[in-house]
XYZ file of C-alpha atoms in Angstrom:
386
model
C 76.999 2.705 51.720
C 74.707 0.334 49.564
C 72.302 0.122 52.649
C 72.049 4.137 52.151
C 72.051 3.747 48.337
C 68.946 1.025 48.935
C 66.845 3.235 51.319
C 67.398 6.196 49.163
C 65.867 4.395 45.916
C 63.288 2.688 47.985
C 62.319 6.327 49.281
C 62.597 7.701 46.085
C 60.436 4.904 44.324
C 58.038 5.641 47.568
C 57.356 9.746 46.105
C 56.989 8.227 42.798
C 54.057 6.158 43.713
C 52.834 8.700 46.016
C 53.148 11.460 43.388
C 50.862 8.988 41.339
C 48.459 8.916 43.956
C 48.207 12.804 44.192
C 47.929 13.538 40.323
C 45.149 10.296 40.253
C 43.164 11.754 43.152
C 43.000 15.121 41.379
C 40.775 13.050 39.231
C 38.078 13.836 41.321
C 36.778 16.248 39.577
C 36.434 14.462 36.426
C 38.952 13.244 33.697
C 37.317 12.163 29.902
C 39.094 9.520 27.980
C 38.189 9.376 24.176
C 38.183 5.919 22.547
C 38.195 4.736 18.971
C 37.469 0.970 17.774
C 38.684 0.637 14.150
C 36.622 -1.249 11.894
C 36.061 -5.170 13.057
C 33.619 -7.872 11.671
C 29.845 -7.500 12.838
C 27.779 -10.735 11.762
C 23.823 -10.256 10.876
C 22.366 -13.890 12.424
C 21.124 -14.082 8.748
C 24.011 -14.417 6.748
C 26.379 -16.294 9.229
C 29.016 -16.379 6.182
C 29.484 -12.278 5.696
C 30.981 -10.131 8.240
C 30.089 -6.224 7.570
C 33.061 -3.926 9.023
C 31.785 -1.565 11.461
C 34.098 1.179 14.016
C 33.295 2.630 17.352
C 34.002 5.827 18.729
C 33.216 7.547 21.732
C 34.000 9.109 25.579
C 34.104 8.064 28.665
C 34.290 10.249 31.485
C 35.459 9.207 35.340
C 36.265 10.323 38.552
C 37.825 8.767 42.033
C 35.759 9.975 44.621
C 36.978 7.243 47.164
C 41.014 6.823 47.721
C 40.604 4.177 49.732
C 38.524 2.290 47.290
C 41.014 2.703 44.886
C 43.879 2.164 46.731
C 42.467 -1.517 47.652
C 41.569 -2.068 44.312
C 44.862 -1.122 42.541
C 47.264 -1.947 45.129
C 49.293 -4.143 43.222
C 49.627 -1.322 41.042
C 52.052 1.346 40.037
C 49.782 3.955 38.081
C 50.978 7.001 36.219
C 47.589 9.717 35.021
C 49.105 8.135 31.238
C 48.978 4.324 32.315
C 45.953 4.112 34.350
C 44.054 6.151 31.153
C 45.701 3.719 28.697
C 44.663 0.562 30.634
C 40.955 2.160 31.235
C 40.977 2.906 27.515
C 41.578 -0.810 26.650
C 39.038 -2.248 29.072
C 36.585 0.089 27.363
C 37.460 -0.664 24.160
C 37.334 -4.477 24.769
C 33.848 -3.968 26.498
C 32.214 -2.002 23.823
C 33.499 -3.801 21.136
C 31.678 -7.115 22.515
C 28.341 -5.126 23.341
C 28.261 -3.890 19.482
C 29.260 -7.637 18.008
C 26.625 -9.209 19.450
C 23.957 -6.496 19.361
C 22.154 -8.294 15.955
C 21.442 -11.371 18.453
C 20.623 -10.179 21.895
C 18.912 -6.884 20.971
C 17.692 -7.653 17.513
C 19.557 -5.053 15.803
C 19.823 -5.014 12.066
C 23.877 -4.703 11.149
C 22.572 -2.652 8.563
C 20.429 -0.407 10.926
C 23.751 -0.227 13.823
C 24.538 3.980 12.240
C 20.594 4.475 12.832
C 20.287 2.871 16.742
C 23.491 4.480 18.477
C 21.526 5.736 20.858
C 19.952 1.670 21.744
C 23.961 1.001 21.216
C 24.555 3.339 23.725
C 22.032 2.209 26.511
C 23.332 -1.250 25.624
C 26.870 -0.125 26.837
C 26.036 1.887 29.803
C 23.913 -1.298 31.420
C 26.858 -3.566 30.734
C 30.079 -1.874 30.333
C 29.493 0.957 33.121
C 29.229 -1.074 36.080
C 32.396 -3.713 35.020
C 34.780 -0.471 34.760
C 33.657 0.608 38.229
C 33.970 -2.381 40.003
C 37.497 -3.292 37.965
C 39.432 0.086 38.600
C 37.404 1.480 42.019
C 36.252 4.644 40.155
C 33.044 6.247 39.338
C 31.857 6.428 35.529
C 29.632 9.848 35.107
C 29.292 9.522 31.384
C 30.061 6.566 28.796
C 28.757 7.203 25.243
C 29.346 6.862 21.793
C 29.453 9.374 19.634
C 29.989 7.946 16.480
C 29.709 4.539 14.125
C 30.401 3.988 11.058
C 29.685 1.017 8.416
C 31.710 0.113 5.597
C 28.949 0.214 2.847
C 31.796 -1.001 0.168
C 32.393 -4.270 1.719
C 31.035 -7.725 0.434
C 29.490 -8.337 3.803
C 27.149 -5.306 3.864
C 26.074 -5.249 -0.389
C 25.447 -8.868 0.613
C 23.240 -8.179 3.681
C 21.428 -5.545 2.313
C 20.491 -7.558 -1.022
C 19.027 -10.061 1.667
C 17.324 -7.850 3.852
C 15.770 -6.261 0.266
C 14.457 -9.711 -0.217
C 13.119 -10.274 2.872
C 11.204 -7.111 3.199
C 8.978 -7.846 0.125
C 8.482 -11.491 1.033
C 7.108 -9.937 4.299
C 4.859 -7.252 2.368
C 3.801 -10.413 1.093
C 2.908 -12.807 3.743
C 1.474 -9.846 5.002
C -0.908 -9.104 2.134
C -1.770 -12.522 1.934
C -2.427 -12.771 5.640
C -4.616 -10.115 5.824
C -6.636 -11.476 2.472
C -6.643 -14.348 4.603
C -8.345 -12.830 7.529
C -10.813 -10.794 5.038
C -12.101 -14.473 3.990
C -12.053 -15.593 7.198
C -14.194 -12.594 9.313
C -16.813 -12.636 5.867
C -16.724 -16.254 6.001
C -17.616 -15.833 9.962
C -20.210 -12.973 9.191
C -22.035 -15.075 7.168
C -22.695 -17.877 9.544
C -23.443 -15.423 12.356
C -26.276 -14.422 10.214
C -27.413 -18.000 9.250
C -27.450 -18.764 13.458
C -29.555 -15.414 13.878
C -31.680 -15.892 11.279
C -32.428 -19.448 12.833
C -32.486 -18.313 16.498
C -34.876 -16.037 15.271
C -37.612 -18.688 13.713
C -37.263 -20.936 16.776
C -37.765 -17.951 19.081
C -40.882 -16.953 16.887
C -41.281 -21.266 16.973
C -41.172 -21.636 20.617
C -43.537 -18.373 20.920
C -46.124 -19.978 19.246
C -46.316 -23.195 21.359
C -45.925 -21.637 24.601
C -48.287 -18.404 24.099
C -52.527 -18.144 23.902
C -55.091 -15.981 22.783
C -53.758 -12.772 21.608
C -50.164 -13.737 21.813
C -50.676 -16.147 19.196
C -51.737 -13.463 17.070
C -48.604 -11.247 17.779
C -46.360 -14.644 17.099
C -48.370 -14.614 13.626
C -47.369 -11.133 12.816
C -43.982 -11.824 13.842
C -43.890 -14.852 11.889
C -45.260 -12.974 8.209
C -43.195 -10.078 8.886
C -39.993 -12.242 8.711
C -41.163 -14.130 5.747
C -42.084 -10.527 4.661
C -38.077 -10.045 5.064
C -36.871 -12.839 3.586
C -39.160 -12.094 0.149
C -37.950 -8.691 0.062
C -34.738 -10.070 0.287
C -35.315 -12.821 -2.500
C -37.082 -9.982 -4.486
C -33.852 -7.853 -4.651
C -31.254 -10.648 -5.082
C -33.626 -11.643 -8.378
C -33.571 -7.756 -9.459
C -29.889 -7.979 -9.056
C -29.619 -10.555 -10.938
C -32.099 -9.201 -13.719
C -30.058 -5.988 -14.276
C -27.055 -7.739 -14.430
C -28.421 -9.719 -16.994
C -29.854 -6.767 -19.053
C -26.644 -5.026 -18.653
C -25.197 -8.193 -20.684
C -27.874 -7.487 -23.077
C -27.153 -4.480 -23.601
C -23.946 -5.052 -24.455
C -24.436 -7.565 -26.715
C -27.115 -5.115 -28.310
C -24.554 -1.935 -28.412
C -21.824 -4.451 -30.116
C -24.915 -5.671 -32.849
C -25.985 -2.273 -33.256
C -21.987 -0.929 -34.106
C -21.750 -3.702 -36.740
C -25.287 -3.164 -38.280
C -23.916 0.477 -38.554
C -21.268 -0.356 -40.241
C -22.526 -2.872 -42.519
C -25.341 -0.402 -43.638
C -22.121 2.291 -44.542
C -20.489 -0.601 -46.524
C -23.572 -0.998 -48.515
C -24.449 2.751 -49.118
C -20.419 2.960 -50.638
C -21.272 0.001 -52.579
C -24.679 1.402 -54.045
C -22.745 4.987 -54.665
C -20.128 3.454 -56.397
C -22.496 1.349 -58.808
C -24.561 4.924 -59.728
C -21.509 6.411 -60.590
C -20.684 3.569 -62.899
C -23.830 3.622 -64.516
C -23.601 7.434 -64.822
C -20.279 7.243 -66.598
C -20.962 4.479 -68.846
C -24.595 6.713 -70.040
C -22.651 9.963 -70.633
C -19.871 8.263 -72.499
C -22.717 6.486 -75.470
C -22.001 8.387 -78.710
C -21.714 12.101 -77.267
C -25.080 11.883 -76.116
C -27.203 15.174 -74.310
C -26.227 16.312 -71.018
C -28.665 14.422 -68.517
C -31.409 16.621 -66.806
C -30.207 17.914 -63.868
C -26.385 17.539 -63.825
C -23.954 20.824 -64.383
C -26.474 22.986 -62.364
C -29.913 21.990 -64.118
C -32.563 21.838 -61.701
C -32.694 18.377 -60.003
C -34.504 15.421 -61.347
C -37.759 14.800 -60.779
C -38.659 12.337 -58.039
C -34.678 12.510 -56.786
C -34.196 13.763 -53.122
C -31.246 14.488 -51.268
C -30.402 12.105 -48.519
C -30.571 13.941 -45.613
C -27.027 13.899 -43.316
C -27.503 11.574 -39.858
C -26.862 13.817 -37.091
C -24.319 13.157 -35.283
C -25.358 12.690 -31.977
C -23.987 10.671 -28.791
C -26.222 10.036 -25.977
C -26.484 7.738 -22.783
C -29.542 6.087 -22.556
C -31.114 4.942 -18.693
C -32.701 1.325 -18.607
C -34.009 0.110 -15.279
C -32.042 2.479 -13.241
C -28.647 1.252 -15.034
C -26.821 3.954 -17.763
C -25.900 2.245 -20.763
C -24.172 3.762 -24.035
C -23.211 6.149 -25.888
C -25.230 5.365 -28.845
C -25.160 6.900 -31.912
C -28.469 7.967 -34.393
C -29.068 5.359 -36.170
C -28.416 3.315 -33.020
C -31.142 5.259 -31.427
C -33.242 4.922 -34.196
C -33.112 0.851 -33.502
C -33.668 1.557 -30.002
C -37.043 2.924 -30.583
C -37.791 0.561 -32.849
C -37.342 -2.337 -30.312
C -39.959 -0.465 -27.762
C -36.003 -0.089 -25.795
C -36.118 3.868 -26.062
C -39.451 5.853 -25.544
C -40.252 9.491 -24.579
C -40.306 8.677 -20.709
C -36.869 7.308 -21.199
C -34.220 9.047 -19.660
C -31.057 10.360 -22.074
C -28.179 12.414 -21.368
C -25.207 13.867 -23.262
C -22.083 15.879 -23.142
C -23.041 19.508 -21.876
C -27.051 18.205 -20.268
C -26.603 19.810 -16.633
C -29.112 16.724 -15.693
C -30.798 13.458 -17.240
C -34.007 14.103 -18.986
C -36.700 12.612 -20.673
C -36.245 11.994 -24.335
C -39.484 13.334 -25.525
C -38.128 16.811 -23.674
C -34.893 16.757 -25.922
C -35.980 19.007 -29.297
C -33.013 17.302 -30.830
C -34.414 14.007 -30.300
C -37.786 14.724 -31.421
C -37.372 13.546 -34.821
C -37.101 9.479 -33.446
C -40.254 9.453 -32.215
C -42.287 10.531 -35.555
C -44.679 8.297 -36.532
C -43.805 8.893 -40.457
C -40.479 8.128 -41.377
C -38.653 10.036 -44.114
C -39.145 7.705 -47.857
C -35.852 6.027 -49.321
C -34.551 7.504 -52.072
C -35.898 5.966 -55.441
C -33.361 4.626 -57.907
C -31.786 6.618 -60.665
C -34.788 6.131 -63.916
C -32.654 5.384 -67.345
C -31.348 7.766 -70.007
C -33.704 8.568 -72.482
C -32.772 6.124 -75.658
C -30.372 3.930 -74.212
C-alpha cells in the first residue's frame, strides 16, 4: 500500500511539472511582464556625497521558442506561468537597476538629465540586460523597454546637484568666452606676422630680382621696387590721417565743452548787467517824484536804445575733415566762423535736412557769414537833473 501511495504522488507530482511545461510553452507566442523599480540612490560622479532618488518602470516581453533549450536550462526547476514571471521579474529588475546606477559614469549621463535620455537608458539596457535574461532562463526577449523614470526633485541630493551643475555651466560659458578671446589674440597676433614675413619675402624677391636680372629687367625690378615704397607711403599717409582726425576729434571736443561754458558765462553776465539797469532805473524814478522818463509807459523809445535782437535757436551738426561733430548752438556757430572752423563750403545738417549741405546754401544760416555785425547796445544815458 505505501509503494502504491508513493507511485501515485510521484505520478501526480510528474502532471504537475508537465502541466507547467504545457502552460510555459504556450508562451510562445509572447507573454509581457511589467516591472517597477521604486526610488533608489543614483550618484552624479560630481557630488560623490548626495544620492538623488530616481524609479524605473517598464516591460519586458518574452517568448520560448525552443523547449529543449529551456528544458536544459531550467531543469532543476519546478516552474509555475506565476513563478517563472516572478523570478524573470527580479532578474530584470536587478539588471536594470545596475544599468541606470551607473549610467552618470560609463555613459556620461547627467543624474539630473536621466527623465530627458530614457531612450539612451533604454539602448543601455537592451545591449546589457537583453542578452543575460536569454542566456539565464533559455528564452527569447522581443522587447525590453522602459517606459517611464522619475526623479525626486524634493530631495537634498538633486537641489544639491542642480545648484552645482548651475555653477558649472557659467564657469564653462566662461572658460569658453575667455578661450575664444584667447584665440581672437592669438589668430590677429598670427595675422600680423604673416604680413611682416610677406612684406619681407616680398623686398628680397624684388632684392634678389635686381642682382640676378639685366637690361630691361632691371628697369621692371625698379618699378617694382617704387611701387612698393609707393604702398608703404600710402599706407604711412593714412595711418598719420588717422591719427590727425582722431586728434581733431579731441579738439573738437575740447572746443564744444569751451564753447558751452563761454555760453553760459556770457548769460551770467547779461543777468548781471539787466539786473544793475533795473537798479539804476528804480533808484532814478524814486528821487523826489520826479517826471516819467522818455520812453517808459508806452512813450516812444529812447533815442539811440535798440532792442536786442532774440538768438535763434538753432542746432546744427557741423562736418570737419570728413568727421560730424556737434550739435552747436548760435552763438556757438557764431565762434566757429570766427575761428576760420565754419565757412560757406562747410557742410551743416539739422533735424528735418533730407541731406548735408553747404552752409552758405542754408537761408537760415546766412546771417553768420555777414561781414557787418549787428552794434552792441549803448548804455542807458542819465536822467535829466540827477
Amino acid at each position: 500500500m505505501e509503494e502504491e501511495k508513493q507511485r501515485a504522488a510521484e505520478q501526480a507530482k510528474r502532471e504537475v511539472i508537465q502541466q507547467n511545461y504545457t502552460n510555459l510553452s504556450n508562451l510562445s507566442k509572447g507573454s509581457q511582464v511589467n516591472f517597477a523599480i521604486p526610488f533608489f540612490d543614483v550618484f552624479d560622479p560630481r557630488l560623490q556625497d548626495y544620492g538623488v532618488p530616481v524609479s524605473v518602470h517598464g516591460t519586458i516581453v518574452y517568448s520560448i521558442e525552443d523547449m529543449d533549450l529551456f528544458h536544459s536550462v531550467n531543469k532543476n526547476e519546478a516552474f509555475s506561468d506565476e513563478t517563472f514571471q516572478q523570478k524573470l521579474r527580479g532578474t530584470v529588475t536587478k539588471f536594470v537597476k545596475g544599468v541606470v546606477t551607473n549610467a552618470p559614469t560609463d555613459a556620461q549621463i547627467p543624474v539630473v538629465q536621466l527623465e530627458r535620455k530614457i531612450l539612451e537608458i533604454s539602448n543601455l539596457i537592451q545591449q546589457y540586460v537583453k542578452p543575460q535574461v536569454e542566456q539565464l532562463f533559455g528564452i527569447t526577449v522581443r522587447q525590453l523597454d522602459i517606459t517611464r523614470m522619475n526623479i525626486d526633485k524634493e530631495s537634498r541630493g538633486y537641489r544639491e546637484l542642480k545648484a552645482l551643475t548651475a555653477d558649472l555651466e557659467r564657469e564653462r560659458v566662461m572658460a569658453q568666452h575667455n578661450a575664444q578671446i584667447s584665440n581672437f589674440n592669438l589668430q590677429n597676433d598670427l595675422n600680423q606676422e604673416q604680413l611682416k614675413m610677406q612684406s619681407t619675402l616680398n623686398l628680397d624677391t624684388m632684392k634678389r630680382q635686381q642682382e640676378m636680372q639685366l637690361g630691361g629687367q632691371e628697369q621692371i625690378q625698379d618699378m617694382n621696387l617704387e611701387n612698393q615704397r609707393e604702398t608703404m607711403r600710402i599706407q604711412r599717409e593714412e595711418m598719420q590721417r588717422a591719427s590727425r582726425l582722431q586728434t581733431e576729434q579731441t579738439f573738437l571736443g575740447a572746443h564744444q565743452a569751451n564753447l558751452s561754458a563761454g555760453v553760459l558765462n556770457n548769460a551770467t553776465d547779461n543777468g548781471i548787467n539787466a539786473f544793475r539797469q533795473q537798479t539804476q532805473m528804480g533808484a532814478s524814478m524814486g528821487l523826489g517824484a520826479a517826471p516819467q522818463m522818455p520812453g517808459m509807459g508806452g512813450a516812444p523809445q529812447m533815442p539811440g536804445m535798440q532792442m536786442k535782437q532774440a538768438t535763434p535757436q538753432v542746432s546744427y551738426m557741423v562736418g570737419v575733415n570728413g568727421q560730424q561733430a556737434g550739435p552747436f548752438d548760435w552763438n556757438q556757430l557764431q565762434q566757429l566762423v570766427s575761428q576760420g572752423q565754419l565757412t560757406q563750403q562747410t557742410y551743416v545738417w539739422k533735424q528735418g535736412m533730407p541731406n548735408w549741405a553747404f552752409a552758405g546754401q542754408v537761408q537760415e544760416l546766412q546771417p553768420l557769414f555777414m561781414n557787418a555785425a549787428p552794434p552792441q547796445m549803448p548804455g542807458m544815458p542819465p536822467m535829466p537833473g540827477v
